[in-house]
Amino acid sequence: MGEVLLRQALSGRDVQVDSAGIHGQHGMPADTTVAMLLNENGLPEINDHKSKPVVSGMSGQYDLYLCMENHHMADLKSMIPNATGRIYLFGHWQKKEIPDPVTKPEVEYRKALASIEEAAKAWPDKLMALGLL
């Protein structure tokens, strides 16, 4: 959800948005509930999504790394130590974590979607201020 909604928020700008999972498997499709919710919101590009895990070779590949939860940040810092300082919570500007809804009821996915959408809308102006756009 984060990749799709951030890409939407940054549309028309010369920026690359990608996603990888801390504990992700390679080549898995998007979660069916995530796909359903994004399709409901007119975002069918999730249907082509294939997961990939975070790997240490990603250290110099990105200017910024966004994580949903604090423990993801800690894991990422240990996996890619030289990315420290470029790792933030996706909900950084709202000062909140966005809990992973996997295996929870649909209502939790809807809460996560709302939080991710709010956070994604905040990033373009902040990236401009940081000189990353």
PDB file of C-alpha atoms in Angstrom:
ATOM      1  CA  MET A   1       0.000   0.000   0.000  1.00  0.00           C
ATOM      2  CA  GLY A   2       2.812   2.367   0.848  1.00  0.00           C
ATOM      3  CA  GLU A   3       4.523   2.067  -2.515  1.00  0.00           C
ATOM      4  CA  VAL A   4       1.316   2.620  -4.497  1.00  0.00           C
ATOM      5  CA  LEU A   5       0.040   5.520  -2.401  1.00  0.00           C
ATOM      6  CA  LEU A   6       3.417   7.266  -2.202  1.00  0.00           C
ATOM      7  CA  ARG A   7       3.878   6.888  -5.951  1.00  0.00           C
ATOM      8  CA  GLN A   8       0.432   8.427  -6.420  1.00  0.00           C
ATOM      9  CA  ALA A   9       1.285  11.328  -4.075  1.00  0.00           C
ATOM     10  CA  LEU A  10       4.526  11.946  -5.990  1.00  0.00           C
ATOM     11  CA  SER A  11       3.077  11.533  -9.478  1.00  0.00           C
ATOM     12  CA  GLY A  12       4.499  13.895 -12.059  1.00  0.00           C
ATOM     13  CA  ARG A  13       7.796  14.207 -10.186  1.00  0.00           C
ATOM     14  CA  ASP A  14      11.094  12.666 -11.151  1.00  0.00           C
ATOM     15  CA  VAL A  15      11.361  10.230  -8.277  1.00  0.00           C
ATOM     16  CA  GLN A  16      11.615   6.464  -7.957  1.00  0.00           C
ATOM     17  CA  VAL A  17       9.372   4.706  -5.440  1.00  0.00           C
ATOM     18  CA  ASP A  18       9.979   1.055  -4.664  1.00  0.00           C
ATOM     19  CA  SER A  19       9.168  -1.366  -1.875  1.00  0.00           C
ATOM     20  CA  ALA A  20      10.797  -4.318  -0.198  1.00  0.00           C
ATOM     21  CA  GLY A  21       9.938  -6.288   2.899  1.00  0.00           C
ATOM     22  CA  ILE A  22      12.123  -6.821   5.943  1.00  0.00           C
ATOM     23  CA  HIS A  23      10.909 -10.411   6.069  1.00  0.00           C
ATOM     24  CA  GLY A  24       9.530 -10.486   2.552  1.00  0.00           C
ATOM     25  CA  GLN A  25       9.717 -13.356   0.137  1.00  0.00           C
ATOM     26  CA  HIS A  26      10.658 -12.840  -3.485  1.00  0.00           C
ATOM     27  CA  GLY A  27       7.968 -12.812  -6.164  1.00  0.00           C
ATOM     28  CA  MET A  28       4.806 -13.066  -4.063  1.00  0.00           C
ATOM     29  CA  PRO A  29       1.675 -11.175  -5.209  1.00  0.00           C
ATOM     30  CA  ALA A  30       0.122  -8.460  -3.070  1.00  0.00           C
ATOM     31  CA  ASP A  31      -2.015  -9.556  -0.156  1.00  0.00           C
ATOM     32  CA  THR A  32      -5.551 -10.187  -1.431  1.00  0.00           C
ATOM     33  CA  THR A  33      -7.146  -7.747   1.017  1.00  0.00           C
ATOM     34  CA  VAL A  34      -4.637  -5.037   0.077  1.00  0.00           C
ATOM     35  CA  ALA A  35      -5.361  -5.647  -3.612  1.00  0.00           C
ATOM     36  CA  MET A  36      -9.109  -5.474  -3.004  1.00  0.00           C
ATOM     37  CA  LEU A  37      -8.874  -2.179  -1.089  1.00  0.00           C
ATOM     38  CA  LEU A  38      -6.570  -0.523  -3.603  1.00  0.00           C
ATOM     39  CA  ASN A  39      -8.715  -1.709  -6.491  1.00  0.00           C
ATOM     40  CA  GLU A  40     -11.746  -0.222  -4.703  1.00  0.00           C
ATOM     41  CA  ASN A  41      -9.826   3.058  -4.645  1.00  0.00           C
ATOM     42  CA  GLY A  42      -9.011   2.951  -8.366  1.00  0.00           C
ATOM     43  CA  LEU A  43      -5.408   1.805  -7.940  1.00  0.00           C
ATOM     44  CA  PRO A  44      -5.192  -1.427  -9.958  1.00  0.00           C
ATOM     45  CA  GLU A  45      -1.395  -1.283 -10.405  1.00  0.00           C
ATOM     46  CA  ILE A  46      -1.153  -3.343  -7.218  1.00  0.00           C
ATOM     47  CA  ASN A  47      -2.378  -6.320  -9.268  1.00  0.00           C
ATOM     48  CA  ASP A  48       1.055  -6.537 -10.942  1.00  0.00           C
ATOM     49  CA  HIS A  49       3.008  -6.186  -7.681  1.00  0.00           C
ATOM     50  CA  LYS A  50       5.605  -8.829  -6.819  1.00  0.00           C
ATOM     51  CA  SER A  51       7.277  -8.752  -3.430  1.00  0.00           C
ATOM     52  CA  LYS A  52      10.985  -8.679  -2.796  1.00  0.00           C
ATOM     53  CA  PRO A  53      13.044  -8.838   0.358  1.00  0.00           C
ATOM     54  CA  VAL A  54      15.359  -6.125   1.612  1.00  0.00           C
ATOM     55  CA  VAL A  55      18.962  -7.020   0.844  1.00  0.00           C
ATOM     56  CA  SER A  56      22.192  -5.384   1.998  1.00  0.00           C
ATOM     57  CA  GLY A  57      22.968  -4.366  -1.597  1.00  0.00           C
ATOM     58  CA  MET A  58      20.194  -1.767  -1.342  1.00  0.00           C
ATOM     59  CA  SER A  59      22.385   0.433   0.872  1.00  0.00           C
ATOM     60  CA  GLY A  60      23.414   2.963  -1.749  1.00  0.00           C
ATOM     61  CA  GLN A  61      20.426   2.525  -3.987  1.00  0.00           C
ATOM     62  CA  TYR A  62      17.996   4.931  -2.289  1.00  0.00           C
ATOM     63  CA  ASP A  63      18.073   8.414  -0.779  1.00  0.00           C
ATOM     64  CA  LEU A  64      15.388   7.544   1.739  1.00  0.00           C
ATOM     65  CA  TYR A  65      14.009   4.396   3.376  1.00  0.00           C
ATOM     66  CA  LEU A  66      10.529   4.434   4.888  1.00  0.00           C
ATOM     67  CA  CYS A  67       9.332   1.847   7.382  1.00  0.00           C
ATOM     68  CA  MET A  68       5.905   1.283   8.868  1.00  0.00           C
ATOM     69  CA  GLU A  69       6.944   0.309  12.405  1.00  0.00           C
ATOM     70  CA  ASN A  70       9.836   1.070  14.753  1.00  0.00           C
ATOM     71  CA  HIS A  71      10.989  -2.543  14.833  1.00  0.00           C
ATOM     72  CA  HIS A  72      11.230  -2.447  11.011  1.00  0.00           C
ATOM     73  CA  MET A  73      13.525   0.566  11.348  1.00  0.00           C
ATOM     74  CA  ALA A  74      15.738  -1.272  13.833  1.00  0.00           C
ATOM     75  CA  ASP A  75      15.880  -4.332  11.576  1.00  0.00           C
ATOM     76  CA  LEU A  76      16.683  -2.215   8.528  1.00  0.00           C
ATOM     77  CA  LYS A  77      19.439  -0.344  10.361  1.00  0.00           C
ATOM     78  CA  SER A  78      21.070  -3.656  11.258  1.00  0.00           C
ATOM     79  CA  MET A  79      20.675  -4.989   7.702  1.00  0.00           C
ATOM     80  CA  ILE A  80      21.889  -1.809   5.970  1.00  0.00           C
ATOM     81  CA  PRO A  81      23.985   0.084   8.549  1.00  0.00           C
ATOM     82  CA  ASN A  82      25.157   2.778   6.154  1.00  0.00           C
ATOM     83  CA  ALA A  83      21.523   3.746   5.449  1.00  0.00           C
ATOM     84  CA  THR A  84      21.158   4.982   9.042  1.00  0.00           C
ATOM     85  CA  GLY A  85      20.139   8.638   8.915  1.00  0.00           C
ATOM     86  CA  ARG A  86      18.067   7.961   5.801  1.00  0.00           C
ATOM     87  CA  ILE A  87      15.595   5.642   7.546  1.00  0.00           C
ATOM     88  CA  TYR A  88      12.304   7.089   8.787  1.00  0.00           C
ATOM     89  CA  LEU A  89       8.861   5.935   9.716  1.00  0.00           C
ATOM     90  CA  PHE A  90       6.391   6.246   6.838  1.00  0.00           C
ATOM     91  CA  GLY A  91       4.206   8.075   9.386  1.00  0.00           C
ATOM     92  CA  HIS A  92       7.119  10.261  10.551  1.00  0.00           C
ATOM     93  CA  TRP A  93       5.260  13.552  10.018  1.00  0.00           C
ATOM     94  CA  GLN A  94       2.241  12.248  11.923  1.00  0.00           C
ATOM     95  CA  LYS A  95       4.579  10.943  14.657  1.00  0.00           C
ATOM     96  CA  LYS A  96       3.126   7.453  14.488  1.00  0.00           C
ATOM     97  CA  GLU A  97       3.774   3.913  13.464  1.00  0.00           C
ATOM     98  CA  ILE A  98       1.438   2.211  11.013  1.00  0.00           C
ATOM     99  CA  PRO A  99       0.749  -1.312  12.300  1.00  0.00           C
ATOM    100  CA  ASP A 100       0.926  -4.181   9.837  1.00  0.00           C
ATOM    101  CA  PRO A 101      -2.607  -5.499   9.326  1.00  0.00           C
ATOM    102  CA  VAL A 102      -1.580  -8.897   7.942  1.00  0.00           C
ATOM    103  CA  THR A 103      -3.671 -11.751   9.417  1.00  0.00           C
ATOM    104  CA  LYS A 104      -6.021  -9.241  11.062  1.00  0.00           C
ATOM    105  CA  PRO A 105      -9.643  -8.420  10.161  1.00  0.00           C
ATOM    106  CA  GLU A 106     -10.391  -6.219   7.137  1.00  0.00           C
ATOM    107  CA  VAL A 107     -11.144  -3.247   9.398  1.00  0.00           C
ATOM    108  CA  GLU A 108      -7.444  -3.182  10.383  1.00  0.00           C
ATOM    109  CA  TYR A 109      -6.431  -3.097   6.710  1.00  0.00           C
ATOM    110  CA  ARG A 110      -8.791  -0.154   6.213  1.00  0.00           C
ATOM    111  CA  LYS A 111      -7.219   1.661   9.184  1.00  0.00           C
ATOM    112  CA  ALA A 112      -3.745   1.014   7.770  1.00  0.00           C
ATOM    113  CA  LEU A 113      -4.842   2.240   4.341  1.00  0.00           C
ATOM    114  CA  ALA A 114      -6.176   5.491   5.831  1.00  0.00           C
ATOM    115  CA  SER A 115      -2.967   6.029   7.816  1.00  0.00           C
ATOM    116  CA  ILE A 116      -0.749   5.264   4.837  1.00  0.00           C
ATOM    117  CA  GLU A 117      -2.758   7.580   2.592  1.00  0.00           C
ATOM    118  CA  GLU A 118      -2.476  10.422   5.138  1.00  0.00           C
ATOM    119  CA  ALA A 119       1.251   9.864   5.528  1.00  0.00           C
ATOM    120  CA  ALA A 120       1.883   9.570   1.778  1.00  0.00           C
ATOM    121  CA  LYS A 121       0.201  12.929   1.157  1.00  0.00           C
ATOM    122  CA  ALA A 122       2.583  14.607   3.632  1.00  0.00           C
ATOM    123  CA  TRP A 123       5.807  13.365   2.044  1.00  0.00           C
ATOM    124  CA  PRO A 124       5.962  15.458  -1.188  1.00  0.00           C
ATOM    125  CA  ASP A 125       6.194  18.807   0.609  1.00  0.00           C
ATOM    126  CA  LYS A 126       8.613  17.386   3.160  1.00  0.00           C
ATOM    127  CA  LEU A 127      10.834  15.900   0.448  1.00  0.00           C
ATOM    128  CA  MET A 128      10.902  19.301  -1.246  1.00  0.00           C
ATOM    129  CA  ALA A 129      11.949  20.916   2.030  1.00  0.00           C
ATOM    130  CA  LEU A 130      14.681  18.300   2.487  1.00  0.00           C
ATOM    131  CA  GLY A 131      15.979  18.953  -1.038  1.00  0.00           C
ATOM    132  CA  LEU A 132      15.186  15.441  -2.212  1.00  0.00           C
ATOM    133  CA  LEU A 133      12.801  16.591  -4.978  1.00  0.00           C
TER     134      LEU A 133
END
